[in-house]
XYZ file of C-alpha atoms in Angstrom:
725
model
C -10.127 -11.858 -30.350
C -7.154 -14.094 -30.872
C -8.676 -16.348 -28.007
C -11.436 -16.842 -29.747
C -9.714 -17.859 -33.290
C -7.185 -19.836 -31.350
C -10.037 -21.803 -29.225
C -12.341 -22.181 -32.052
C -9.336 -23.800 -34.162
C -8.537 -25.902 -31.474
C -12.125 -27.283 -30.303
C -14.303 -27.138 -33.608
C -13.666 -29.590 -36.473
C -14.971 -27.524 -38.774
C -14.009 -22.910 -38.151
C -13.893 -20.335 -41.022
C -11.323 -18.335 -39.035
C -12.064 -15.801 -41.208
C -15.986 -15.781 -41.218
C -15.751 -15.936 -37.486
C -13.297 -12.564 -37.184
C -15.531 -10.968 -40.145
C -18.628 -11.248 -37.172
C -16.563 -10.366 -34.304
C -15.925 -6.809 -36.160
C -19.411 -6.472 -37.024
C -20.754 -7.351 -33.497
C -17.819 -4.092 -32.089
C -18.893 -1.761 -34.411
C -22.603 -2.780 -33.814
C -22.246 -1.567 -30.142
C -19.798 0.909 -29.890
C -21.351 3.492 -28.177
C -23.007 0.469 -25.597
C -21.786 -0.254 -22.724
C -23.190 -2.747 -20.003
C -24.401 -2.496 -16.246
C -21.001 -2.925 -14.714
C -19.424 0.080 -17.514
C -17.882 -2.843 -19.506
C -17.632 -2.530 -23.420
C -20.982 -3.802 -24.136
C -19.176 -6.274 -26.958
C -17.375 -8.754 -23.950
C -20.914 -10.022 -23.182
C -21.213 -11.527 -27.059
C -17.414 -12.301 -26.953
C -18.168 -14.323 -23.799
C -21.029 -15.862 -24.714
C -19.203 -17.360 -27.846
C -16.337 -18.362 -25.855
C -19.022 -20.923 -24.127
C -20.545 -21.728 -27.303
C -16.343 -23.244 -28.068
C -15.587 -24.639 -24.669
C -18.714 -25.573 -23.475
C -21.106 -26.552 -26.610
C -18.838 -27.320 -28.962
C -20.955 -27.250 -31.813
C -20.024 -25.277 -35.138
C -18.938 -21.759 -36.710
C -22.343 -20.776 -37.610
C -23.060 -20.974 -34.054
C -20.342 -19.392 -33.048
C -20.782 -16.443 -35.413
C -24.955 -16.497 -34.006
C -23.453 -15.886 -30.525
C -21.359 -12.659 -31.684
C -24.400 -11.670 -33.616
C -27.620 -12.591 -30.558
C -27.879 -9.024 -29.631
C -27.089 -6.844 -32.580
C -30.705 -6.631 -33.750
C -32.417 -6.298 -30.807
C -30.170 -3.141 -29.591
C -28.793 -1.087 -32.438
C -29.166 0.478 -35.898
C -28.839 -2.686 -37.895
C -31.967 -4.636 -39.019
C -31.752 -9.089 -39.415
C -31.877 -8.606 -43.691
C -28.065 -6.609 -42.959
C -27.211 -9.781 -40.854
C -28.564 -12.267 -43.918
C -26.695 -10.339 -46.140
C -23.130 -10.337 -44.414
C -23.247 -13.723 -42.755
C -26.322 -16.044 -44.359
C -29.437 -17.164 -43.703
C -28.600 -19.546 -41.746
C -26.416 -17.313 -38.932
C -29.670 -14.983 -39.607
C -32.580 -17.425 -38.808
C -30.423 -17.860 -34.976
C -30.038 -14.727 -34.636
C -33.875 -14.266 -35.439
C -34.901 -16.634 -33.248
C -32.761 -15.492 -30.105
C -34.284 -12.237 -30.925
C -37.485 -13.642 -30.885
C -37.475 -15.759 -27.288
C -35.770 -12.217 -25.385
C -38.640 -10.583 -27.255
C -41.224 -13.042 -24.997
C -39.410 -12.897 -22.144
C -39.770 -9.003 -21.885
C -43.340 -8.982 -22.103
C -44.688 -9.040 -18.605
C -48.485 -9.640 -19.770
C -47.220 -13.371 -20.976
C -47.287 -16.010 -18.612
C -44.942 -18.506 -17.804
C -46.964 -21.523 -19.828
C -47.246 -19.204 -23.089
C -43.480 -18.623 -22.811
C -42.825 -21.994 -22.742
C -44.927 -22.486 -25.681
C -43.245 -20.091 -27.953
C -40.112 -20.790 -27.027
C -40.855 -24.566 -27.976
C -42.140 -23.709 -31.103
C -39.167 -21.613 -31.893
C -37.332 -24.958 -31.473
C -38.657 -26.262 -34.030
C -36.876 -24.325 -36.876
C -33.630 -24.409 -35.095
C -32.159 -25.909 -31.831
C -28.984 -24.052 -32.051
C -31.437 -21.258 -31.110
C -31.678 -22.544 -27.788
C -28.285 -23.379 -27.575
C -27.041 -19.896 -27.752
C -29.482 -18.894 -25.594
C -27.835 -21.238 -23.087
C -24.973 -19.487 -23.411
C -26.181 -16.562 -23.389
C -28.047 -17.149 -20.081
C -25.277 -18.524 -18.467
C -22.931 -16.412 -19.328
C -25.694 -13.321 -17.506
C -25.999 -15.514 -14.351
C -22.070 -15.078 -13.912
C -22.460 -11.660 -14.041
C -25.726 -11.170 -12.030
C -23.929 -8.983 -9.018
C -24.630 -6.057 -11.215
C -27.804 -6.298 -11.028
C -30.453 -4.632 -9.224
C -32.000 -7.282 -6.246
C -35.190 -7.563 -8.246
C -33.949 -8.057 -11.438
C -31.765 -10.789 -9.793
C -34.135 -12.632 -8.209
C -36.769 -12.303 -11.471
C -33.094 -13.685 -13.895
C -32.811 -15.766 -11.251
C -36.511 -17.371 -10.979
C -36.628 -17.528 -14.550
C -33.516 -19.685 -15.160
C -34.330 -22.137 -12.188
C -37.931 -22.902 -13.952
C -36.636 -22.759 -17.434
C -33.951 -22.755 -18.250
C -31.784 -25.254 -15.911
C -34.805 -27.727 -16.887
C -34.034 -27.833 -20.679
C -30.367 -27.957 -19.745
C -30.999 -31.146 -18.476
C -32.968 -32.308 -21.409
C -30.544 -31.291 -24.110
C -27.429 -33.254 -21.749
C -25.952 -30.300 -21.087
C -25.373 -31.274 -17.433
C -22.804 -28.868 -16.464
C -24.326 -25.965 -17.658
C -27.095 -26.899 -15.986
C -25.572 -27.359 -12.531
C -24.161 -24.070 -12.724
C -27.534 -22.424 -13.891
C -29.021 -24.027 -10.805
C -25.844 -22.909 -8.158
C -25.787 -19.858 -9.645
C -29.965 -19.244 -9.482
C -29.570 -20.867 -5.677
C -27.185 -18.473 -5.063
C -28.973 -15.315 -6.183
C -32.391 -16.752 -4.478
C -31.465 -18.400 -1.159
C -28.032 -16.921 -0.230
C -27.817 -18.167 3.389
C -28.502 -21.694 2.616
C -26.054 -21.534 -0.291
C -23.505 -20.196 1.582
C -24.371 -22.435 4.292
C -23.691 -25.740 2.544
C -20.275 -23.674 0.704
C -18.688 -23.166 3.904
C -19.066 -26.414 5.144
C -18.229 -28.097 1.964
C -15.161 -26.727 2.288
C -14.035 -26.957 6.108
C -14.283 -30.827 4.834
C -12.370 -30.474 1.655
C -8.991 -32.185 2.654
C -10.941 -34.909 4.872
C -12.521 -35.639 1.370
C -9.246 -36.005 -0.321
C -7.921 -38.185 1.765
C -11.129 -40.153 1.766
C -10.705 -40.166 -1.865
C -7.924 -41.593 -2.483
C -7.449 -44.276 0.128
C -11.032 -45.225 -1.244
C -9.539 -45.309 -5.381
C -6.386 -46.649 -4.151
C -7.418 -50.798 -4.558
C -9.211 -50.258 -7.545
C -7.078 -48.581 -9.933
C -4.302 -51.277 -8.398
C -7.069 -53.958 -10.069
C -7.487 -51.716 -13.019
C -4.235 -51.780 -13.950
C -4.007 -55.185 -13.232
C -6.729 -55.817 -16.293
C -4.818 -53.355 -18.555
C -7.842 -50.739 -18.235
C -6.621 -47.261 -19.321
C -8.800 -45.011 -17.214
C -9.453 -42.226 -14.617
C -10.498 -41.817 -11.372
C -11.616 -38.245 -9.341
C -13.817 -37.350 -6.850
C -15.962 -33.911 -7.284
C -18.576 -32.581 -4.257
C -22.061 -32.609 -5.560
C -23.267 -29.862 -6.778
C -24.764 -26.735 -4.222
C -28.833 -26.853 -5.199
C -28.637 -31.040 -5.284
C -27.130 -31.513 -1.817
C -29.205 -28.437 -1.017
C -32.657 -30.760 -2.628
C -31.573 -33.537 -0.488
C -31.465 -32.012 2.646
C -35.418 -30.400 2.124
C -36.598 -33.484 1.326
C -34.548 -36.105 3.319
C -35.366 -33.355 6.493
C -31.294 -33.301 7.236
C -29.062 -31.488 8.206
C -25.335 -30.721 5.917
C -23.405 -33.139 7.966
C -26.593 -36.039 8.198
C -26.284 -36.749 4.110
C -23.836 -39.943 3.097
C -23.185 -38.897 -0.244
C -21.602 -35.319 -0.015
C -19.748 -36.570 -3.542
C -19.477 -39.413 -5.900
C -16.173 -41.187 -7.600
C -15.838 -40.844 -11.123
C -14.191 -43.812 -13.298
C -13.676 -42.620 -16.711
C -12.693 -45.343 -18.530
C -10.510 -45.052 -22.252
C -12.233 -47.500 -24.190
C -14.449 -48.018 -26.769
C -15.597 -51.386 -25.678
C -19.233 -50.850 -23.511
C -18.501 -54.300 -21.916
C -15.294 -52.580 -19.744
C -17.712 -50.347 -17.460
C -19.396 -53.680 -16.064
C -15.753 -54.849 -15.766
C -14.870 -52.030 -13.840
C -18.148 -52.101 -11.647
C -17.706 -56.300 -10.794
C -13.900 -54.738 -9.279
C -15.537 -52.114 -7.525
C -17.945 -54.474 -6.560
C -15.171 -57.269 -5.037
C -13.421 -54.761 -2.959
C -16.592 -52.695 -1.240
C -19.834 -53.971 -0.409
C -22.443 -52.693 -2.787
C -25.891 -51.325 -1.705
C -28.062 -53.210 -4.364
C -30.856 -50.830 -4.534
C -28.924 -47.845 -5.692
C -27.629 -49.850 -8.680
C -28.623 -48.643 -11.854
C -27.470 -49.454 -15.424
C -27.668 -46.340 -17.584
C -24.978 -48.002 -20.010
C -27.946 -50.522 -21.448
C -31.121 -48.212 -21.059
C -29.569 -44.523 -21.595
C -31.678 -41.453 -20.029
C -34.063 -39.848 -22.612
C -31.574 -37.745 -22.959
C -29.563 -40.382 -24.091
C -27.227 -39.832 -20.772
C -25.257 -43.601 -20.124
C -23.122 -44.436 -17.161
C -23.166 -47.117 -14.606
C -23.948 -45.871 -10.603
C -24.150 -47.848 -7.987
C -22.926 -47.090 -4.199
C -20.737 -48.672 -2.063
C -19.642 -49.111 1.704
C -16.106 -47.786 1.931
C -14.109 -49.312 4.526
C -14.736 -46.274 6.683
C -18.508 -47.436 6.876
C -19.350 -44.588 4.560
C -21.566 -44.684 1.738
C -19.890 -43.558 -1.489
C -20.994 -43.209 -4.452
C -19.835 -43.896 -7.955
C -20.152 -43.511 -11.863
C -18.435 -45.823 -14.303
C -18.904 -44.493 -17.569
C -16.015 -44.661 -21.441
C -14.407 -41.127 -22.407
C -17.670 -41.018 -24.767
C -20.312 -41.605 -22.122
C -18.702 -38.805 -20.450
C -18.219 -36.187 -23.312
C -21.875 -37.016 -23.628
C -22.841 -35.694 -19.855
C -20.780 -33.450 -19.698
C -21.499 -31.589 -23.165
C -24.714 -33.089 -24.066
C -25.611 -34.077 -27.561
C -23.021 -31.219 -29.498
C -20.338 -33.058 -27.777
C -20.910 -36.672 -29.507
C -20.059 -35.515 -33.180
C -17.165 -33.709 -31.246
C -16.105 -36.624 -29.756
C -16.457 -38.202 -33.547
C -14.369 -36.250 -35.562
C -11.977 -36.008 -33.379
C -11.379 -40.374 -33.043
C -12.941 -40.539 -36.128
C -15.131 -43.481 -35.092
C -16.863 -45.195 -37.535
C -20.085 -46.562 -35.639
C -22.569 -45.228 -32.736
C -21.830 -45.099 -29.504
C -25.042 -43.443 -28.700
C -27.284 -46.538 -27.914
C -30.799 -45.120 -27.417
C -33.718 -45.196 -28.919
C -34.080 -41.432 -29.535
C -30.381 -40.898 -30.792
C -29.560 -43.744 -32.557
C -30.850 -42.352 -36.134
C -29.164 -38.811 -35.200
C -25.583 -40.645 -34.364
C -25.714 -42.013 -38.015
C -26.918 -38.815 -39.284
C -23.954 -37.043 -37.174
C -21.337 -39.722 -38.077
C -21.789 -40.000 -42.005
C -21.997 -35.988 -42.044
C -18.290 -36.200 -40.696
C -17.047 -38.977 -42.882
C -17.930 -36.583 -45.910
C -16.202 -33.350 -45.962
C -19.350 -31.447 -48.208
C -19.692 -28.152 -47.645
C -23.360 -28.387 -46.638
C -22.594 -30.618 -43.195
C -23.548 -27.439 -41.505
C -26.992 -28.076 -43.130
C -27.363 -31.697 -42.670
C -26.343 -31.585 -38.781
C -29.088 -28.522 -38.256
C -31.254 -31.075 -40.176
C -30.310 -34.147 -38.539
C -30.855 -32.122 -34.816
C -34.633 -31.594 -36.292
C -35.610 -34.638 -37.233
C -34.288 -36.719 -34.225
C -34.574 -34.537 -31.167
C -37.516 -32.959 -31.920
C -40.311 -34.217 -34.822
C -40.180 -37.789 -32.358
C -42.595 -35.366 -29.478
C -45.055 -33.149 -29.404
C -45.441 -30.396 -27.359
C -49.305 -29.746 -26.392
C -51.161 -27.957 -23.591
C -53.935 -27.913 -21.189
C -56.514 -24.903 -20.726
C -54.495 -23.080 -18.041
C -50.959 -23.722 -20.605
C -49.388 -26.430 -19.085
C -46.977 -27.756 -20.999
C -47.369 -31.960 -21.716
C -45.085 -33.575 -23.958
C -45.854 -36.889 -25.776
C -44.061 -38.936 -28.269
C -45.811 -38.399 -31.849
C -48.672 -39.743 -32.628
C -50.573 -39.313 -29.165
C -53.965 -38.849 -29.149
C -56.408 -37.351 -26.732
C -56.743 -40.705 -24.949
C -52.838 -40.426 -24.067
C -53.009 -36.807 -23.216
C -55.689 -38.052 -20.398
C -53.758 -40.129 -18.809
C -51.041 -38.227 -18.693
C -53.237 -35.513 -17.218
C -53.769 -38.384 -14.825
C -55.653 -42.127 -14.660
C -59.055 -41.456 -13.005
C -58.999 -38.782 -16.418
C -58.268 -40.820 -18.822
C -60.748 -43.624 -17.901
C -63.552 -41.370 -18.277
C -62.489 -39.846 -21.212
C -65.079 -39.452 -23.590
C -63.642 -37.195 -26.316
C -61.713 -33.618 -26.602
C -61.582 -30.322 -27.644
C -58.768 -29.416 -29.736
C -58.063 -25.662 -29.976
C -61.760 -25.285 -29.274
C -62.469 -27.698 -31.879
C -64.096 -31.137 -30.203
C -62.508 -34.053 -32.381
C -62.561 -38.292 -31.842
C -60.301 -40.133 -28.937
C -58.163 -41.181 -32.023
C -57.171 -37.668 -33.316
C -53.690 -36.865 -33.914
C -52.166 -34.391 -31.853
C -49.810 -31.588 -33.642
C -47.263 -29.375 -31.510
C -48.758 -26.466 -30.402
C -52.360 -28.129 -29.972
C -53.916 -27.047 -26.539
C -56.153 -29.979 -25.809
C -59.313 -30.120 -22.983
C -60.224 -33.356 -22.133
C -64.345 -34.209 -22.191
C -65.259 -36.433 -19.422
C -67.896 -38.792 -18.371
C -68.400 -40.696 -15.065
C -70.391 -43.227 -17.101
C -67.512 -43.931 -19.585
C -65.194 -46.687 -19.416
C -61.668 -47.707 -21.667
C -62.938 -50.361 -24.239
C -60.644 -52.415 -26.072
C -60.213 -50.571 -28.931
C -58.607 -48.200 -27.163
C -55.299 -50.293 -27.150
C -55.402 -49.960 -31.104
C -55.340 -45.786 -30.193
C -53.274 -45.062 -27.447
C -49.336 -45.335 -28.274
C -47.855 -44.043 -24.845
C -46.905 -46.491 -22.410
C -48.767 -45.198 -19.532
C -51.844 -44.916 -21.166
C -51.847 -48.139 -22.699
C -50.489 -49.948 -18.874
C -53.507 -48.182 -17.296
C -55.915 -49.417 -20.426
C -54.815 -53.118 -19.697
C -55.146 -52.992 -16.125
C -58.570 -51.088 -15.862
C -60.038 -53.911 -18.303
C -58.009 -56.970 -16.264
C -60.232 -55.383 -12.991
C -63.585 -55.552 -14.809
C -62.491 -58.852 -16.594
C -62.184 -60.053 -12.928
C -64.893 -58.961 -11.804
C -66.994 -60.731 -14.514
C -65.380 -63.669 -13.986
C -65.738 -63.349 -10.353
C -69.225 -63.311 -10.909
C -69.800 -65.227 -13.281
C -68.190 -67.985 -10.931
C -70.403 -66.829 -8.127
C -73.565 -67.777 -10.377
C -72.346 -70.900 -11.452
C -71.536 -71.578 -7.782
C -74.501 -70.912 -6.448
C -76.757 -72.862 -9.121
C -74.891 -76.210 -8.918
C -74.942 -76.044 -4.576
C -78.528 -75.501 -5.369
C -79.020 -78.131 -7.481
C -76.524 -80.592 -5.707
C -73.517 -80.762 -8.043
C -70.025 -81.540 -7.014
C -67.772 -80.746 -10.176
C -63.988 -80.948 -9.542
C -61.355 -78.294 -10.788
C -59.873 -80.370 -13.229
C -62.859 -81.606 -14.506
C -64.344 -78.426 -15.140
C -61.097 -77.742 -16.913
C -61.615 -80.324 -19.212
C -65.415 -80.611 -19.936
C -64.967 -75.889 -20.645
C -61.712 -76.878 -22.997
C -63.879 -79.194 -25.000
C -66.324 -76.527 -25.355
C -64.022 -74.583 -26.790
C -63.371 -72.015 -23.994
C -59.493 -71.229 -23.060
C -59.787 -71.613 -19.341
C -62.216 -71.801 -16.410
C -62.460 -67.736 -16.584
C -63.250 -67.698 -20.278
C -66.505 -69.922 -19.293
C -67.070 -67.724 -16.283
C -66.458 -64.567 -17.867
C -69.597 -65.969 -20.816
C -71.790 -67.212 -18.043
C -71.750 -63.036 -16.817
C -71.684 -61.170 -19.580
C -74.630 -63.344 -20.889
C -73.217 -64.926 -23.589
C -74.123 -68.690 -22.397
C -76.945 -68.880 -19.823
C -76.522 -70.167 -16.743
C -79.518 -73.043 -17.296
C -77.275 -73.853 -20.271
C -74.152 -73.938 -18.818
C -75.486 -76.793 -16.149
C -77.464 -78.458 -18.955
C -74.137 -78.884 -20.859
C -71.580 -79.642 -18.010
C -73.681 -81.906 -17.043
C -73.863 -84.096 -20.362
C -70.016 -84.252 -20.505
C -69.804 -84.828 -17.101
C -71.920 -88.129 -17.085
C -70.076 -90.564 -18.563
C -67.024 -89.738 -16.106
C -69.307 -89.878 -13.229
C -70.474 -93.631 -14.784
C -67.002 -94.550 -14.636
C -66.403 -93.600 -11.095
C -69.308 -95.570 -10.104
C -67.754 -98.417 -11.319
C -63.994 -98.007 -9.813
C -64.020 -99.187 -6.280
C -63.758 -96.054 -3.700
C -60.382 -97.638 -2.341
C -57.117 -96.682 -3.876
C -55.836 -100.478 -5.061
C -53.193 -102.375 -4.117
C -49.421 -102.214 -5.851
C -49.832 -105.461 -7.395
C -53.573 -104.630 -8.422
C -52.325 -101.775 -10.364
C -49.625 -102.859 -12.262
C -50.794 -105.451 -13.133
C -53.464 -103.763 -15.496
C -51.493 -100.120 -15.821
C -50.242 -99.664 -19.639
C -46.225 -99.571 -19.767
C -44.543 -96.277 -20.402
C -40.994 -95.286 -21.900
C -39.279 -96.628 -18.796
C -37.857 -93.128 -17.431
C -38.428 -93.347 -14.402
C -38.131 -96.360 -11.371
C -39.642 -97.265 -8.058
C -36.446 -97.557 -5.803
C -35.848 -100.485 -4.388
C -38.325 -103.069 -6.025
C -37.456 -102.968 -9.987
C -39.934 -105.700 -10.305
C -42.594 -102.908 -9.407
C -41.562 -101.175 -12.675
C -42.919 -103.652 -15.666
C -46.409 -102.328 -17.443
C -46.197 -99.299 -14.769
C -48.404 -96.175 -16.092
C -46.447 -92.675 -14.865
C -47.391 -89.592 -15.834
C -46.190 -86.343 -14.513
C -47.646 -83.836 -12.275
C -48.771 -80.399 -14.253
C -48.105 -78.086 -10.914
C -44.142 -78.575 -10.829
C -43.522 -80.138 -13.917
C -40.589 -82.697 -13.293
C -37.962 -82.953 -15.471
C -34.598 -85.415 -15.129
C -32.326 -84.742 -13.084
C -35.135 -83.276 -10.208
C -35.900 -85.081 -6.775
C -38.655 -86.968 -7.823
C -41.966 -89.329 -5.567
C -44.844 -90.834 -6.714
C -48.094 -90.466 -5.605
C -50.411 -94.088 -6.698
C -53.747 -92.521 -8.341
C -56.932 -93.926 -8.875
C -57.169 -95.171 -12.654
C -54.255 -92.410 -13.735
C -51.755 -94.238 -12.208
C -48.304 -92.942 -10.681
C -48.046 -89.244 -10.592
C -44.717 -88.157 -10.763
C -43.566 -84.932 -8.581
C -40.809 -83.520 -8.059
C -40.026 -83.727 -4.253
C -39.992 -79.974 -3.249
C -43.296 -79.748 -4.782
C -45.732 -77.740 -2.540
C -48.450 -79.985 -2.922
C -46.606 -83.204 -2.025
C -46.393 -82.256 1.612
C -50.482 -82.512 1.860
C -50.368 -85.537 0.166
C -47.842 -87.405 2.384
C -49.860 -86.236 5.451
C -52.932 -87.839 3.492
C -51.791 -90.389 1.684
C -48.300 -91.470 3.109
C -48.817 -95.296 1.853
C -49.110 -94.702 -1.666
C -45.995 -92.343 -1.874
C -42.946 -93.904 -3.236
C -39.745 -92.850 -3.717
C -38.922 -92.967 -7.034
C -35.373 -92.089 -9.707
C -34.799 -91.406 -12.918
C -33.884 -94.354 -15.272
C -30.103 -93.863 -16.355
C -31.248 -94.892 -20.378
C -34.076 -91.773 -20.144
C -34.506 -89.761 -23.531
C -37.334 -88.141 -24.538
C -38.754 -84.072 -23.756
C -40.344 -83.306 -20.969
C -42.264 -80.264 -19.633
C -40.707 -77.561 -17.710
C -42.102 -73.694 -16.850
C -40.015 -70.537 -16.197
C -41.114 -67.438 -14.335
C -38.869 -64.849 -15.475
C -39.481 -61.038 -14.336
C -38.011 -57.497 -15.701
C -37.878 -54.395 -16.806
C -40.657 -53.424 -19.828
C -39.281 -52.428 -22.729
C -39.843 -53.249 -27.055
C -37.821 -56.151 -28.037
C -38.076 -58.025 -24.642
C -39.982 -60.591 -25.732
C -38.084 -60.890 -29.234
C -34.846 -61.342 -27.085
C -36.648 -64.010 -24.825
C -37.658 -66.721 -27.253
C -34.162 -65.716 -29.310
C -32.372 -66.329 -26.290
C -34.333 -69.875 -26.072
C -34.384 -71.074 -28.681
C -30.303 -70.872 -29.142
C -30.367 -73.427 -26.059
C -30.321 -76.586 -29.030
C -32.699 -79.157 -28.880
C -35.504 -76.605 -27.396
C -38.879 -76.510 -27.800
C -41.345 -73.484 -26.645
C -44.560 -74.596 -26.111
C -46.504 -71.109 -24.476
C -45.338 -67.594 -23.725
C -47.621 -65.273 -21.064
C -46.106 -62.211 -20.099
C -48.314 -59.374 -18.883
C -46.548 -55.462 -17.985
C -47.291 -53.116 -15.579
C -45.286 -49.339 -14.849
C -43.113 -50.583 -16.902
C -42.055 -53.630 -15.444
C -43.375 -57.439 -16.902
C -44.047 -60.398 -15.366
C -44.125 -63.457 -17.342
C -44.615 -67.111 -17.178
C -42.389 -69.907 -20.404
C -43.755 -73.212 -20.799
C -40.676 -75.618 -22.231
C -39.883 -79.118 -23.480
C -36.215 -80.048 -22.487
C -34.312 -82.702 -21.460
C -33.161 -82.320 -18.316
C -31.741 -79.935 -15.094
C -28.936 -79.272 -17.020
C -30.615 -77.814 -20.375
C -33.061 -76.040 -17.820
C -29.864 -74.280 -16.096
C -28.441 -73.282 -19.751
C -32.008 -71.913 -20.641
C -31.386 -69.767 -17.212
C -28.085 -68.659 -18.181
C -29.070 -67.340 -21.540
C -32.365 -65.698 -19.888
C -30.417 -63.686 -17.508
C -28.120 -62.219 -19.664
C -30.514 -60.799 -21.452
C -30.524 -56.839 -20.565
C -33.204 -55.907 -18.142
C -34.095 -59.096 -17.282
C -34.540 -59.360 -13.091
C -35.516 -62.483 -11.827
C -35.485 -66.308 -13.664
C -36.622 -69.639 -11.172
C -38.963 -72.599 -12.127
C -42.298 -72.107 -11.905
C -44.834 -74.172 -9.837
C -48.519 -73.917 -11.317
């Protein structure tokens, strides 16, 4: 008991020693005549469970008392009312939840899916129930050797399929890995022993490799004034086994059997990127292996930088870089957060995750105040932030699906399969037919109704809430639209050919704009959908085209000489001049090609056109090569005037990770560059990635480069480059 009290005082910010001692004595008395299968007094088990709660899932003294008492109601003559009378309603509620979960697994008739259902629904009342059950299961797995082979197999499989995945979801990495390895040892002892033996035989070699690898990194980190810890750890046995199976390789063929971890004693996340820069300056990184979980945390709140580099020995080495706070969270999950806050006295949230941001704020406020109801607030904040943002629903066969709060049958259908989603016409929720807009609730059993004739409509985007569903709906709608546009274009071209009408793309773009269509695609879509008949379309275009045709007839078929052209053209702003013939600049009309959008600072050439003056292109424009072949004599070398002033249109192509707020960050970054005006933004997202084009007015290439630099600094941006339309 002394060990229990001492560790509790040292590890937990709030620890009522007398209440915990009372719970321990109650536990010993309740189990006084009980023995474990091993022959040990039974109270040693709840004692070890309580120690795990203190050491590995540090929460609060309420959880420690519940751990000591978690088997009392199930295995002794004492009732839940006795627990509540002696220790209060909070402890009793956690013990009750733990007892109910035990009852679920004790029933052989209940399916695994139903276990999931009952377990998940029990979490809504108090998250500490499952944390105590993790500790209970971990100690049982550590002592599993005393059970019969049949019970060992059943417990190991249940642990592997249920408890380990839940531990991962809670961010309890150490517990998850240990549960997996202990289960693996029971379920496949041959593979377990082979991998363990192989790792033991290479331990000395790994130690030497890690020391050689870490030395130059440590030296440079010290130069930067950083405080840090570098250690190497072998991968866990079950994760190594999974790699062997998935890659079809033997143990000695795997390159990443261990990882080097750099833990920084800093409160500045940017130091992680500084350390990454140091590592990648010493060792060549493998680009596709870089993962930025610092800026984009995992759903369970995990944050770290992951990279793989090539050592001087030619071996691939995985490197993880994180702050001490991130490390605590990675090892012990969400419970570590408020322990870290209490110990360090931090005043701002370090969790930069949408899921946990509000929860972290709650915890910070709790520990800055010393109210008696702190434990209750902790519980409420857990409940509100960890679970109320998600719902747990089931298929008719009992398969669990996790969706965000507010999800509808459309979201559920697309979560099953894209084809199910596309053909969804309704749903049965708990055997009652509901519309597609029905909001699902935790515990609902959902059956999707489909029809092969169904297709998504634009209104589905107003109903669906998950990114997966909305992405698939947009893709289907875009595919349908592309099909309609292609059909409309086909109808137009057939009728135009039949009537011997020739309309180039530029003229058609101009005419469709006059007809209030956004572009030619909208015009073709209107033809295919019947908004305008093909006959009306042809008549309207011909009416708009006739004035232009008359003007063209009056012009010479041959391009004018430069002398003739310059004498009739109107003057421009003087921003461009023709190299080698300054006399030709007077009264010359220049215009800028939309295909490449040149701006001052670009290398440029000019093309003498019929009736439109000199068209200015970037020298690198893809269209120039063709024009040089066809119109070599009409290509002029141009230069920008040093007195040039004005705004020039430039196109920027951007790709990156699709996430909330990305568009706002892009436009804010561009607007932050002085004298920048945005003309248009077009973004299209699919499978968590977006691709977009941005058109802006700039003064020159230096101005444009400043915009590029700003965009590159945005979290999640992958590429930024000039766009040629």
